[in-house]
Amino acid sequence: MTPRPTLIDCDPGTDDAIALWLALASPELDVRLVTAVGGNVGLAHTLRNARAVVGLAGSAVPVVAGADRALTAPYVDAAHVHGDNGLGGLILPDGPAAMPGVAADAMRAVLREAAPRSVTVIGLGPATNLGLVFATEPALAGRVAEIVLMTGAVGEGNVTPSAEFNAWNDPEALAIVLGCGAPVALATLDVTNQALCTGAEIAALRAAGQGACAAAAARIWEGVKPSRRSGGRGHEQHDACAVAWAVAPGLFVGTPVFVEVDCGPGLGRGRLSVDRWGRRGQAANATLLERLDAPRFFTLLTARLAALP
Ligand code: RIB
Ligand code: CA
C-alpha cells in the first residue's frame, strides 16, 4: 500500500483535533501539510491548536496559517460549541512553530510539484483556503486525486435550519471547490450524525490508549456537550468521518450526485442542493457519503488514537 500524499485544512476545533490525530496515526496517509483557517474559533486559536495537535503526535508535518475570515461573509465562530480556545478549555503544550507563508500558497506549492491526480485534499473547516487555491490556479485541480470535505447538510443544518457550519461560513469558497473539476467526496451532517460519540466510546478509548494523544482525545470527548440533534445521547465526530473516508472508504456507502451550494443572502444560505436524478442536467460532481458503519468506525478511530504517542 502506497500512502496517499495528503493535505489537511482545518479549524481545530475539538472534532478537528481528533480527525488530525486519526490522519497522523494512519499509515494509509502521507500527510504533507496541515493548514489552519478561521472557523470554530479565530485563526490565532485554530493555528495554535493545529500546531499543538501535530506536536503532541510527535509529527514534523509543517503547519501554515490561512484565512482568518470567509471570502465575502463576516466571520462567525462556534466557540459556544468548542470553547473559547477551541479545544473545550484543554491546554495542550505548544507545538512546533508555524511555517511562514500563507496556506493557499503552501497548498499550491505542494500541488504544483505533484503528479497528476495524486494528492488527497481533506477540508475540515470553512473552505476558504481551498477556494483561494482553485480560484487562483484552477489547473491545480488536475493534481488532486480527491477532495474530501466535512461540509454541508442535506437534511437539517446545525447553524441555521438550512445549513451546516462550514458550508454556511463560506458558501462562495465551497462553490469554487465543488466546481473545480477534481473528484469530491462529501461527509455532510447526514452521515456524521451516525458517528455519535457516547460514554461507551469514551470508556473504550480510556481503556485502549495510554499515550498523551489518547488521553487528550478522551479529555476532549468528555468536555464536549452532548448535542441536541442526538437527543443528548452524545456528540458527532464530524471531521473524523472525512479522514476515515480517505483511510477506510469501506466504512461508508456513497452515492454519486450533482451538488450545488446556495450562496444567496436568504434563509437557504449555505444549504446544499443535492441532485440524485439528473434533474439539473449535470453530471455528478461529488460522492455523497450516506451510510457509515459506526461500530467499525469507532474501532478504527480508537485503535489509531491509542497507537499515538
Ligand atoms: O458543522 C460541523 C463542522 O463545523 C465541523 O468541521 C466542526 O469542526 C466545525 O468546523
Ligand atoms: Ca472543523
PDB file of C-alpha atoms and ligand atoms in Angstrom:
ATOM      1  CA  MET A   1       0.000   0.000   0.000  1.00  0.00           C
ATOM      2  CA  THR A   2       1.492   3.362  -1.013  1.00  0.00           C
ATOM      3  CA  PRO A   3       0.482   6.095   1.459  1.00  0.00           C
ATOM      4  CA  ARG A   4      -1.660   8.779  -0.168  1.00  0.00           C
ATOM      5  CA  PRO A   5       0.041  12.240  -0.260  1.00  0.00           C
ATOM      6  CA  THR A   6      -2.396  14.330   1.766  1.00  0.00           C
ATOM      7  CA  LEU A   7      -3.072  17.983   2.680  1.00  0.00           C
ATOM      8  CA  ILE A   8      -5.395  18.787   5.574  1.00  0.00           C
ATOM      9  CA  ASP A   9      -7.113  22.150   6.060  1.00  0.00           C
ATOM     10  CA  CYS A  10      -8.779  22.553   9.439  1.00  0.00           C
ATOM     11  CA  ASP A  11     -10.208  24.836  12.125  1.00  0.00           C
ATOM     12  CA  PRO A  12      -9.383  22.994  15.410  1.00  0.00           C
ATOM     13  CA  GLY A  13     -11.831  22.678  16.905  1.00  0.00           C
ATOM     14  CA  THR A  14     -12.470  19.706  19.139  1.00  0.00           C
ATOM     15  CA  ASP A  15     -13.502  17.326  16.338  1.00  0.00           C
ATOM     16  CA  ASP A  16     -10.743  18.630  14.044  1.00  0.00           C
ATOM     17  CA  ALA A  17      -8.191  17.636  16.696  1.00  0.00           C
ATOM     18  CA  ILE A  18      -9.484  14.055  16.722  1.00  0.00           C
ATOM     19  CA  ALA A  19      -9.514  13.983  12.923  1.00  0.00           C
ATOM     20  CA  LEU A  20      -5.942  15.284  12.703  1.00  0.00           C
ATOM     21  CA  TRP A  21      -4.738  12.621  15.149  1.00  0.00           C
ATOM     22  CA  LEU A  22      -6.559   9.946  13.127  1.00  0.00           C
ATOM     23  CA  ALA A  23      -4.822  11.153   9.958  1.00  0.00           C
ATOM     24  CA  LEU A  24      -1.387  11.352  11.591  1.00  0.00           C
ATOM     25  CA  ALA A  25      -1.819   7.839  13.034  1.00  0.00           C
ATOM     26  CA  SER A  26      -2.895   6.288   9.721  1.00  0.00           C
ATOM     27  CA  PRO A  27      -0.245   4.658   7.514  1.00  0.00           C
ATOM     28  CA  GLU A  28      -2.640   4.963   4.574  1.00  0.00           C
ATOM     29  CA  LEU A  29      -1.958   8.727   4.525  1.00  0.00           C
ATOM     30  CA  ASP A  30       1.278  10.642   3.955  1.00  0.00           C
ATOM     31  CA  VAL A  31       0.274  13.979   5.495  1.00  0.00           C
ATOM     32  CA  ARG A  32       2.461  16.591   3.792  1.00  0.00           C
ATOM     33  CA  LEU A  33       0.861  19.804   5.096  1.00  0.00           C
ATOM     34  CA  VAL A  34      -1.648  20.999   7.681  1.00  0.00           C
ATOM     35  CA  THR A  35      -3.233  24.427   7.197  1.00  0.00           C
ATOM     36  CA  ALA A  36      -5.399  26.411   9.589  1.00  0.00           C
ATOM     37  CA  VAL A  37      -8.448  28.506   8.792  1.00  0.00           C
ATOM     38  CA  GLY A  38     -10.629  30.692  10.984  1.00  0.00           C
ATOM     39  CA  GLY A  39     -13.806  28.788  11.801  1.00  0.00           C
ATOM     40  CA  ASN A  40     -14.781  27.159  15.076  1.00  0.00           C
ATOM     41  CA  VAL A  41     -12.667  29.821  16.749  1.00  0.00           C
ATOM     42  CA  GLY A  42     -10.438  32.581  15.412  1.00  0.00           C
ATOM     43  CA  LEU A  43      -7.322  31.832  13.366  1.00  0.00           C
ATOM     44  CA  ALA A  44      -4.959  32.629  16.259  1.00  0.00           C
ATOM     45  CA  HIS A  45      -6.524  29.736  18.199  1.00  0.00           C
ATOM     46  CA  THR A  46      -7.034  27.351  15.263  1.00  0.00           C
ATOM     47  CA  LEU A  47      -3.382  27.809  14.220  1.00  0.00           C
ATOM     48  CA  ARG A  48      -2.085  27.263  17.770  1.00  0.00           C
ATOM     49  CA  ASN A  49      -4.336  24.227  18.168  1.00  0.00           C
ATOM     50  CA  ALA A  50      -3.234  22.716  14.845  1.00  0.00           C
ATOM     51  CA  ARG A  51       0.417  23.135  15.833  1.00  0.00           C
ATOM     52  CA  ALA A  52      -0.244  21.671  19.294  1.00  0.00           C
ATOM     53  CA  VAL A  53      -2.141  18.643  17.938  1.00  0.00           C
ATOM     54  CA  VAL A  54       0.588  17.931  15.384  1.00  0.00           C
ATOM     55  CA  GLY A  55       3.283  18.407  18.039  1.00  0.00           C
ATOM     56  CA  LEU A  56       1.595  16.111  20.587  1.00  0.00           C
ATOM     57  CA  ALA A  57       1.559  13.368  17.933  1.00  0.00           C
ATOM     58  CA  GLY A  58       5.314  13.820  17.529  1.00  0.00           C
ATOM     59  CA  SER A  59       4.814  14.795  13.898  1.00  0.00           C
ATOM     60  CA  ALA A  60       7.046  17.141  11.921  1.00  0.00           C
ATOM     61  CA  VAL A  61       4.343  17.956   9.369  1.00  0.00           C
ATOM     62  CA  PRO A  62       4.503  21.692   8.550  1.00  0.00           C
ATOM     63  CA  VAL A  63       1.591  23.826   9.743  1.00  0.00           C
ATOM     64  CA  VAL A  64       0.726  27.047   7.905  1.00  0.00           C
ATOM     65  CA  ALA A  65      -1.741  29.814   8.713  1.00  0.00           C
ATOM     66  CA  GLY A  66      -4.518  30.541   6.231  1.00  0.00           C
ATOM     67  CA  ALA A  67      -7.544  32.794   6.004  1.00  0.00           C
ATOM     68  CA  ASP A  68      -8.974  34.309   9.151  1.00  0.00           C
ATOM     69  CA  ARG A  69     -12.326  35.017   7.503  1.00  0.00           C
ATOM     70  CA  ALA A  70     -14.532  33.934   4.616  1.00  0.00           C
ATOM     71  CA  LEU A  71     -14.173  35.255   1.076  1.00  0.00           C
ATOM     72  CA  THR A  72     -17.121  37.581   1.356  1.00  0.00           C
ATOM     73  CA  ALA A  73     -19.110  36.971   4.556  1.00  0.00           C
ATOM     74  CA  PRO A  74     -18.334  38.294   8.043  1.00  0.00           C
ATOM     75  CA  TYR A  75     -16.540  35.854  10.363  1.00  0.00           C
ATOM     76  CA  VAL A  76     -18.767  33.933  12.810  1.00  0.00           C
ATOM     77  CA  ASP A  77     -17.284  31.443  15.271  1.00  0.00           C
ATOM     78  CA  ALA A  78     -18.619  28.351  17.046  1.00  0.00           C
ATOM     79  CA  ALA A  79     -16.912  28.999  20.395  1.00  0.00           C
ATOM     80  CA  HIS A  80     -20.174  28.070  22.141  1.00  0.00           C
ATOM     81  CA  VAL A  81     -19.542  24.517  20.947  1.00  0.00           C
ATOM     82  CA  HIS A  82     -15.742  24.291  21.046  1.00  0.00           C
ATOM     83  CA  GLY A  83     -14.934  26.630  23.942  1.00  0.00           C
ATOM     84  CA  ASP A  84     -13.116  29.957  23.724  1.00  0.00           C
ATOM     85  CA  ASN A  85      -9.766  28.314  22.963  1.00  0.00           C
ATOM     86  CA  GLY A  86     -11.293  25.814  20.512  1.00  0.00           C
ATOM     87  CA  LEU A  87     -10.368  22.675  22.457  1.00  0.00           C
ATOM     88  CA  GLY A  88     -13.015  22.847  25.130  1.00  0.00           C
ATOM     89  CA  GLY A  89     -10.598  24.558  27.502  1.00  0.00           C
ATOM     90  CA  LEU A  90      -7.927  21.840  27.216  1.00  0.00           C
ATOM     91  CA  ILE A  91      -4.492  23.485  27.077  1.00  0.00           C
ATOM     92  CA  LEU A  92      -2.027  21.403  25.068  1.00  0.00           C
ATOM     93  CA  PRO A  93       1.736  22.039  25.091  1.00  0.00           C
ATOM     94  CA  ASP A  94       2.743  24.467  22.384  1.00  0.00           C
ATOM     95  CA  GLY A  95       3.612  22.704  19.150  1.00  0.00           C
ATOM     96  CA  PRO A  96       6.314  23.437  16.538  1.00  0.00           C
ATOM     97  CA  ALA A  97       6.345  26.935  15.071  1.00  0.00           C
ATOM     98  CA  ALA A  98       4.137  27.515  12.061  1.00  0.00           C
ATOM     99  CA  MET A  99       5.908  27.540   8.704  1.00  0.00           C
ATOM    100  CA  PRO A 100       5.988  31.117   7.382  1.00  0.00           C
ATOM    101  CA  GLY A 101       3.733  31.996   4.479  1.00  0.00           C
ATOM    102  CA  VAL A 102       0.093  31.580   3.639  1.00  0.00           C
ATOM    103  CA  ALA A 103      -1.919  28.340   3.476  1.00  0.00           C
ATOM    104  CA  ALA A 104      -3.157  28.766  -0.098  1.00  0.00           C
ATOM    105  CA  ASP A 105       0.411  29.343  -1.337  1.00  0.00           C
ATOM    106  CA  ALA A 106       1.743  26.365   0.617  1.00  0.00           C
ATOM    107  CA  MET A 107      -1.006  24.120  -0.760  1.00  0.00           C
ATOM    108  CA  ARG A 108      -0.388  25.298  -4.312  1.00  0.00           C
ATOM    109  CA  ALA A 109       3.349  24.620  -3.924  1.00  0.00           C
ATOM    110  CA  VAL A 110       2.651  21.013  -2.899  1.00  0.00           C
ATOM    111  CA  LEU A 111       0.131  20.540  -5.703  1.00  0.00           C
ATOM    112  CA  ARG A 112       2.418  22.107  -8.334  1.00  0.00           C
ATOM    113  CA  GLU A 113       5.137  19.549  -7.549  1.00  0.00           C
ATOM    114  CA  ALA A 114       2.706  16.629  -7.521  1.00  0.00           C
ATOM    115  CA  ALA A 115       1.933  14.134 -10.260  1.00  0.00           C
ATOM    116  CA  PRO A 116      -1.499  14.303 -11.880  1.00  0.00           C
ATOM    117  CA  ARG A 117      -4.368  13.061  -9.700  1.00  0.00           C
ATOM    118  CA  SER A 118      -2.016  12.202  -6.838  1.00  0.00           C
ATOM    119  CA  VAL A 119      -2.837  14.411  -3.829  1.00  0.00           C
ATOM    120  CA  THR A 120      -5.725  13.932  -1.410  1.00  0.00           C
ATOM    121  CA  VAL A 121      -7.027  17.229  -0.018  1.00  0.00           C
ATOM    122  CA  ILE A 122      -9.082  16.989   3.187  1.00  0.00           C
ATOM    123  CA  GLY A 123     -11.122  20.030   4.238  1.00  0.00           C
ATOM    124  CA  LEU A 124     -12.441  20.131   7.800  1.00  0.00           C
ATOM    125  CA  GLY A 125     -13.433  23.791   8.158  1.00  0.00           C
ATOM    126  CA  PRO A 126     -14.848  26.630   6.056  1.00  0.00           C
ATOM    127  CA  ALA A 127     -13.448  26.053   2.546  1.00  0.00           C
ATOM    128  CA  THR A 128     -11.843  29.499   2.241  1.00  0.00           C
ATOM    129  CA  ASN A 129      -8.228  28.305   1.824  1.00  0.00           C
ATOM    130  CA  LEU A 130      -9.237  25.635  -0.681  1.00  0.00           C
ATOM    131  CA  GLY A 131     -11.359  28.136  -2.593  1.00  0.00           C
ATOM    132  CA  LEU A 132      -8.386  30.501  -2.829  1.00  0.00           C
ATOM    133  CA  VAL A 133      -6.183  27.695  -4.203  1.00  0.00           C
ATOM    134  CA  PHE A 134      -8.528  26.753  -7.042  1.00  0.00           C
ATOM    135  CA  ALA A 135      -9.701  30.299  -7.763  1.00  0.00           C
ATOM    136  CA  THR A 136      -6.117  31.500  -8.264  1.00  0.00           C
ATOM    137  CA  GLU A 137      -4.681  28.399 -10.004  1.00  0.00           C
ATOM    138  CA  PRO A 138      -7.568  26.284 -11.394  1.00  0.00           C
ATOM    139  CA  ALA A 139      -5.225  23.907 -13.262  1.00  0.00           C
ATOM    140  CA  LEU A 140      -4.017  22.520  -9.933  1.00  0.00           C
ATOM    141  CA  ALA A 141      -7.299  20.619  -9.670  1.00  0.00           C
ATOM    142  CA  GLY A 142      -5.649  18.184 -12.108  1.00  0.00           C
ATOM    143  CA  ARG A 143      -3.057  17.271  -9.445  1.00  0.00           C
ATOM    144  CA  VAL A 144      -5.783  16.304  -6.956  1.00  0.00           C
ATOM    145  CA  ALA A 145      -6.761  12.671  -6.523  1.00  0.00           C
ATOM    146  CA  GLU A 146      -9.755  13.581  -4.366  1.00  0.00           C
ATOM    147  CA  ILE A 147     -11.043  16.430  -2.229  1.00  0.00           C
ATOM    148  CA  VAL A 148     -12.789  15.128   0.903  1.00  0.00           C
ATOM    149  CA  LEU A 149     -14.870  17.713   2.758  1.00  0.00           C
ATOM    150  CA  MET A 150     -16.737  17.643   6.001  1.00  0.00           C
ATOM    151  CA  THR A 151     -19.342  20.181   4.954  1.00  0.00           C
ATOM    152  CA  GLY A 152     -22.980  20.729   4.292  1.00  0.00           C
ATOM    153  CA  ALA A 153     -26.320  19.251   5.192  1.00  0.00           C
ATOM    154  CA  VAL A 154     -28.896  17.540   3.008  1.00  0.00           C
ATOM    155  CA  GLY A 155     -31.383  17.500   5.866  1.00  0.00           C
ATOM    156  CA  GLU A 156     -31.423  19.865   8.823  1.00  0.00           C
ATOM    157  CA  GLY A 157     -28.481  22.204   9.348  1.00  0.00           C
ATOM    158  CA  ASN A 158     -26.644  22.910  12.594  1.00  0.00           C
ATOM    159  CA  VAL A 159     -26.022  26.629  12.327  1.00  0.00           C
ATOM    160  CA  THR A 160     -29.288  27.519  10.603  1.00  0.00           C
ATOM    161  CA  PRO A 161     -32.179  25.161   9.892  1.00  0.00           C
ATOM    162  CA  SER A 162     -30.872  25.041   6.311  1.00  0.00           C
ATOM    163  CA  ALA A 163     -27.103  24.984   6.614  1.00  0.00           C
ATOM    164  CA  GLU A 164     -24.161  23.292   8.286  1.00  0.00           C
ATOM    165  CA  PHE A 165     -21.456  25.487   9.884  1.00  0.00           C
ATOM    166  CA  ASN A 166     -18.572  25.035   7.386  1.00  0.00           C
ATOM    167  CA  ALA A 167     -20.766  25.482   4.302  1.00  0.00           C
ATOM    168  CA  TRP A 168     -22.648  28.412   5.851  1.00  0.00           C
ATOM    169  CA  ASN A 169     -19.440  30.176   6.865  1.00  0.00           C
ATOM    170  CA  ASP A 170     -18.103  30.356   3.305  1.00  0.00           C
ATOM    171  CA  PRO A 171     -20.500  29.041   0.632  1.00  0.00           C
ATOM    172  CA  GLU A 172     -18.712  31.008  -2.085  1.00  0.00           C
ATOM    173  CA  ALA A 173     -15.470  29.142  -1.386  1.00  0.00           C
ATOM    174  CA  LEU A 174     -17.349  25.829  -1.264  1.00  0.00           C
ATOM    175  CA  ALA A 175     -18.914  26.615  -4.654  1.00  0.00           C
ATOM    176  CA  ILE A 176     -15.430  27.131  -6.143  1.00  0.00           C
ATOM    177  CA  VAL A 177     -14.287  23.771  -4.759  1.00  0.00           C
ATOM    178  CA  LEU A 178     -17.415  21.922  -5.938  1.00  0.00           C
ATOM    179  CA  GLY A 179     -16.844  23.349  -9.422  1.00  0.00           C
ATOM    180  CA  CYS A 180     -13.053  22.892  -9.640  1.00  0.00           C
ATOM    181  CA  GLY A 181     -13.228  19.603 -11.564  1.00  0.00           C
ATOM    182  CA  ALA A 182     -11.395  17.424  -9.039  1.00  0.00           C
ATOM    183  CA  PRO A 183     -13.238  14.368  -7.631  1.00  0.00           C
ATOM    184  CA  VAL A 184     -15.027  15.397  -4.421  1.00  0.00           C
ATOM    185  CA  ALA A 185     -16.399  13.345  -1.525  1.00  0.00           C
ATOM    186  CA  LEU A 186     -18.771  14.995   0.957  1.00  0.00           C
ATOM    187  CA  ALA A 187     -19.201  13.991   4.585  1.00  0.00           C
ATOM    188  CA  THR A 188     -22.316  16.002   5.416  1.00  0.00           C
ATOM    189  CA  LEU A 189     -24.133  16.165   8.736  1.00  0.00           C
ATOM    190  CA  ASP A 190     -26.368  13.377   7.468  1.00  0.00           C
ATOM    191  CA  VAL A 191     -23.511  10.872   7.701  1.00  0.00           C
ATOM    192  CA  THR A 192     -21.542  12.452  10.556  1.00  0.00           C
ATOM    193  CA  ASN A 193     -24.691  12.230  12.704  1.00  0.00           C
ATOM    194  CA  GLN A 194     -24.087   8.442  12.567  1.00  0.00           C
ATOM    195  CA  ALA A 195     -20.638   8.849  14.171  1.00  0.00           C
ATOM    196  CA  LEU A 196     -22.011   9.548  17.622  1.00  0.00           C
ATOM    197  CA  CYS A 197     -19.514   9.556  20.465  1.00  0.00           C
ATOM    198  CA  THR A 198     -21.164   8.489  23.708  1.00  0.00           C
ATOM    199  CA  GLY A 199     -19.899   7.402  27.109  1.00  0.00           C
ATOM    200  CA  ALA A 200     -19.207   3.943  25.729  1.00  0.00           C
ATOM    201  CA  GLU A 201     -16.781   5.253  23.104  1.00  0.00           C
ATOM    202  CA  ILE A 202     -15.043   7.434  25.667  1.00  0.00           C
ATOM    203  CA  ALA A 203     -14.633   4.496  28.060  1.00  0.00           C
ATOM    204  CA  ALA A 204     -13.291   2.345  25.223  1.00  0.00           C
ATOM    205  CA  LEU A 205     -10.710   4.999  24.364  1.00  0.00           C
ATOM    206  CA  ARG A 206      -9.695   5.438  28.009  1.00  0.00           C
ATOM    207  CA  ALA A 207      -9.183   1.665  28.221  1.00  0.00           C
ATOM    208  CA  ALA A 208      -7.278   1.417  24.935  1.00  0.00           C
ATOM    209  CA  GLY A 209      -4.868   4.303  24.985  1.00  0.00           C
ATOM    210  CA  GLN A 210      -2.191   5.308  27.462  1.00  0.00           C
ATOM    211  CA  GLY A 211      -0.427   7.925  25.350  1.00  0.00           C
ATOM    212  CA  ALA A 212      -0.743  11.685  25.597  1.00  0.00           C
ATOM    213  CA  CYS A 213      -2.839  11.941  22.416  1.00  0.00           C
ATOM    214  CA  ALA A 214      -5.358   9.301  23.501  1.00  0.00           C
ATOM    215  CA  ALA A 215      -5.618  10.934  26.928  1.00  0.00           C
ATOM    216  CA  ALA A 216      -6.109  14.353  25.333  1.00  0.00           C
ATOM    217  CA  ALA A 217      -8.698  12.959  22.930  1.00  0.00           C
ATOM    218  CA  ALA A 218     -10.618  11.340  25.793  1.00  0.00           C
ATOM    219  CA  ARG A 219     -10.449  14.615  27.747  1.00  0.00           C
ATOM    220  CA  ILE A 220     -11.778  16.495  24.707  1.00  0.00           C
ATOM    221  CA  TRP A 221     -14.604  13.973  24.267  1.00  0.00           C
ATOM    222  CA  GLU A 222     -15.524  14.241  27.947  1.00  0.00           C
ATOM    223  CA  GLY A 223     -15.677  18.011  27.643  1.00  0.00           C
ATOM    224  CA  VAL A 224     -17.966  18.324  24.621  1.00  0.00           C
ATOM    225  CA  LYS A 225     -21.654  18.833  25.465  1.00  0.00           C
ATOM    226  CA  PRO A 226     -23.954  16.147  24.013  1.00  0.00           C
ATOM    227  CA  SER A 227     -25.744  17.590  21.008  1.00  0.00           C
ATOM    228  CA  ARG A 228     -29.434  18.435  20.907  1.00  0.00           C
ATOM    229  CA  ARG A 229     -29.500  16.813  17.461  1.00  0.00           C
ATOM    230  CA  SER A 230     -28.646  13.472  19.060  1.00  0.00           C
ATOM    231  CA  GLY A 231     -31.252  13.946  21.783  1.00  0.00           C
ATOM    232  CA  GLY A 232     -28.420  14.415  24.241  1.00  0.00           C
ATOM    233  CA  ARG A 233     -27.048  10.899  23.582  1.00  0.00           C
ATOM    234  CA  GLY A 234     -23.582  12.112  22.586  1.00  0.00           C
ATOM    235  CA  HIS A 235     -21.736  14.316  20.128  1.00  0.00           C
ATOM    236  CA  GLU A 236     -20.904  13.747  16.490  1.00  0.00           C
ATOM    237  CA  GLN A 237     -17.360  13.072  15.242  1.00  0.00           C
ATOM    238  CA  HIS A 238     -17.897  15.231  12.179  1.00  0.00           C
ATOM    239  CA  ASP A 239     -14.342  15.748  10.929  1.00  0.00           C
ATOM    240  CA  ALA A 240     -13.043  12.260  11.669  1.00  0.00           C
ATOM    241  CA  CYS A 241     -15.615  10.986   9.138  1.00  0.00           C
ATOM    242  CA  ALA A 242     -13.856  12.875   6.343  1.00  0.00           C
ATOM    243  CA  VAL A 243     -10.475  11.429   7.316  1.00  0.00           C
ATOM    244  CA  ALA A 244     -11.984   7.953   7.758  1.00  0.00           C
ATOM    245  CA  TRP A 245     -13.237   8.048   4.149  1.00  0.00           C
ATOM    246  CA  ALA A 246      -9.662   8.674   2.977  1.00  0.00           C
ATOM    247  CA  VAL A 247      -8.306   5.963   5.283  1.00  0.00           C
ATOM    248  CA  ALA A 248     -11.005   3.271   5.092  1.00  0.00           C
ATOM    249  CA  PRO A 249     -13.659   4.019   2.447  1.00  0.00           C
ATOM    250  CA  GLY A 250     -15.211   0.596   3.042  1.00  0.00           C
ATOM    251  CA  LEU A 251     -16.756   2.020   6.220  1.00  0.00           C
ATOM    252  CA  PHE A 252     -19.122   4.087   4.077  1.00  0.00           C
ATOM    253  CA  VAL A 253     -21.748   3.807   1.385  1.00  0.00           C
ATOM    254  CA  GLY A 254     -21.545   6.718  -1.034  1.00  0.00           C
ATOM    255  CA  THR A 255     -23.729   7.924  -3.915  1.00  0.00           C
ATOM    256  CA  PRO A 256     -22.619   9.945  -6.978  1.00  0.00           C
ATOM    257  CA  VAL A 257     -24.679  13.149  -7.092  1.00  0.00           C
ATOM    258  CA  PHE A 258     -24.606  16.638  -8.560  1.00  0.00           C
ATOM    259  CA  VAL A 259     -24.200  19.125  -5.705  1.00  0.00           C
ATOM    260  CA  GLU A 260     -24.514  22.886  -5.609  1.00  0.00           C
ATOM    261  CA  VAL A 261     -24.488  25.266  -2.645  1.00  0.00           C
ATOM    262  CA  ASP A 262     -26.796  28.216  -2.097  1.00  0.00           C
ATOM    263  CA  CYS A 263     -24.682  31.407  -1.998  1.00  0.00           C
ATOM    264  CA  GLY A 264     -27.685  33.698  -1.661  1.00  0.00           C
ATOM    265  CA  PRO A 265     -28.342  36.024   1.285  1.00  0.00           C
ATOM    266  CA  GLY A 266     -31.550  34.343   2.404  1.00  0.00           C
ATOM    267  CA  LEU A 267     -32.682  31.526   4.677  1.00  0.00           C
ATOM    268  CA  GLY A 268     -31.084  28.926   2.411  1.00  0.00           C
ATOM    269  CA  ARG A 269     -27.565  30.392   2.506  1.00  0.00           C
ATOM    270  CA  GLY A 270     -25.009  27.574   2.775  1.00  0.00           C
ATOM    271  CA  ARG A 271     -27.596  24.886   2.005  1.00  0.00           C
ATOM    272  CA  LEU A 272     -26.580  22.022  -0.293  1.00  0.00           C
ATOM    273  CA  SER A 273     -28.779  21.260  -3.259  1.00  0.00           C
ATOM    274  CA  VAL A 274     -28.247  17.517  -3.929  1.00  0.00           C
ATOM    275  CA  ASP A 275     -29.421  16.247  -7.318  1.00  0.00           C
ATOM    276  CA  ARG A 276     -29.593  12.438  -7.382  1.00  0.00           C
ATOM    277  CA  TRP A 277     -31.678  12.070 -10.512  1.00  0.00           C
ATOM    278  CA  GLY A 278     -30.051  14.438 -13.021  1.00  0.00           C
ATOM    279  CA  ARG A 279     -32.856  16.965 -12.746  1.00  0.00           C
ATOM    280  CA  ARG A 280     -30.291  19.754 -13.237  1.00  0.00           C
ATOM    281  CA  GLY A 281     -28.959  18.017 -16.361  1.00  0.00           C
ATOM    282  CA  GLN A 282     -25.454  17.953 -14.909  1.00  0.00           C
ATOM    283  CA  ALA A 283     -23.007  15.077 -14.452  1.00  0.00           C
ATOM    284  CA  ALA A 284     -22.289  14.066 -10.857  1.00  0.00           C
ATOM    285  CA  ASN A 285     -19.561  16.229  -9.269  1.00  0.00           C
ATOM    286  CA  ALA A 286     -19.377  14.552  -5.866  1.00  0.00           C
ATOM    287  CA  THR A 287     -19.734  11.314  -3.933  1.00  0.00           C
ATOM    288  CA  LEU A 288     -22.223  11.894  -1.130  1.00  0.00           C
ATOM    289  CA  LEU A 289     -21.293   9.712   1.845  1.00  0.00           C
ATOM    290  CA  GLU A 290     -24.626   8.435   3.135  1.00  0.00           C
ATOM    291  CA  ARG A 291     -24.162   5.438   5.399  1.00  0.00           C
ATOM    292  CA  LEU A 292     -21.464   4.724   7.979  1.00  0.00           C
ATOM    293  CA  ASP A 293     -20.629   1.501   9.781  1.00  0.00           C
ATOM    294  CA  ALA A 294     -20.317   3.317  13.116  1.00  0.00           C
ATOM    295  CA  PRO A 295     -19.055   0.381  15.232  1.00  0.00           C
ATOM    296  CA  ARG A 296     -16.214  -0.300  12.763  1.00  0.00           C
ATOM    297  CA  PHE A 297     -15.539   3.458  12.509  1.00  0.00           C
ATOM    298  CA  PHE A 298     -15.027   3.795  16.266  1.00  0.00           C
ATOM    299  CA  THR A 299     -12.983   0.592  16.416  1.00  0.00           C
ATOM    300  CA  LEU A 300     -10.625   2.061  13.817  1.00  0.00           C
ATOM    301  CA  LEU A 301     -10.581   5.531  15.411  1.00  0.00           C
ATOM    302  CA  THR A 302      -9.910   4.170  18.902  1.00  0.00           C
ATOM    303  CA  ALA A 303      -7.143   1.854  17.738  1.00  0.00           C
ATOM    304  CA  ARG A 304      -5.421   4.633  15.798  1.00  0.00           C
ATOM    305  CA  LEU A 305      -5.678   7.167  18.644  1.00  0.00           C
ATOM    306  CA  ALA A 306      -4.356   4.554  21.079  1.00  0.00           C
ATOM    307  CA  ALA A 307      -1.349   3.948  18.841  1.00  0.00           C
ATOM    308  CA  LEU A 308      -0.205   7.585  19.021  1.00  0.00           C
ATOM    309  CA  PRO A 309       2.449   8.807  21.475  1.00  0.00           C
TER     310      PRO A 309
HETATM  311  O1  RIB B   1     -20.601  21.503  11.357  1.00  0.00           O
HETATM  312  C1  RIB B   1     -19.514  20.764  11.846  1.00  0.00           C
HETATM  313  C2  RIB B   1     -18.243  21.288  11.280  1.00  0.00           C
HETATM  314  O2  RIB B   1     -18.056  22.667  11.626  1.00  0.00           O
HETATM  315  C3  RIB B   1     -17.009  20.573  11.848  1.00  0.00           C
HETATM  316  O3  RIB B   1     -15.976  20.623  10.911  1.00  0.00           O
HETATM  317  C4  RIB B   1     -16.670  21.404  13.038  1.00  0.00           C
HETATM  318  O4  RIB B   1     -15.296  21.272  13.417  1.00  0.00           O
HETATM  319  C5  RIB B   1     -16.941  22.782  12.504  1.00  0.00           C
HETATM  320  O5  RIB B   1     -15.796  23.193  11.766  1.00  0.00           O
HETATM  321 CA    CA B   2     -13.838  21.562  11.617  1.00  0.00          CA
END
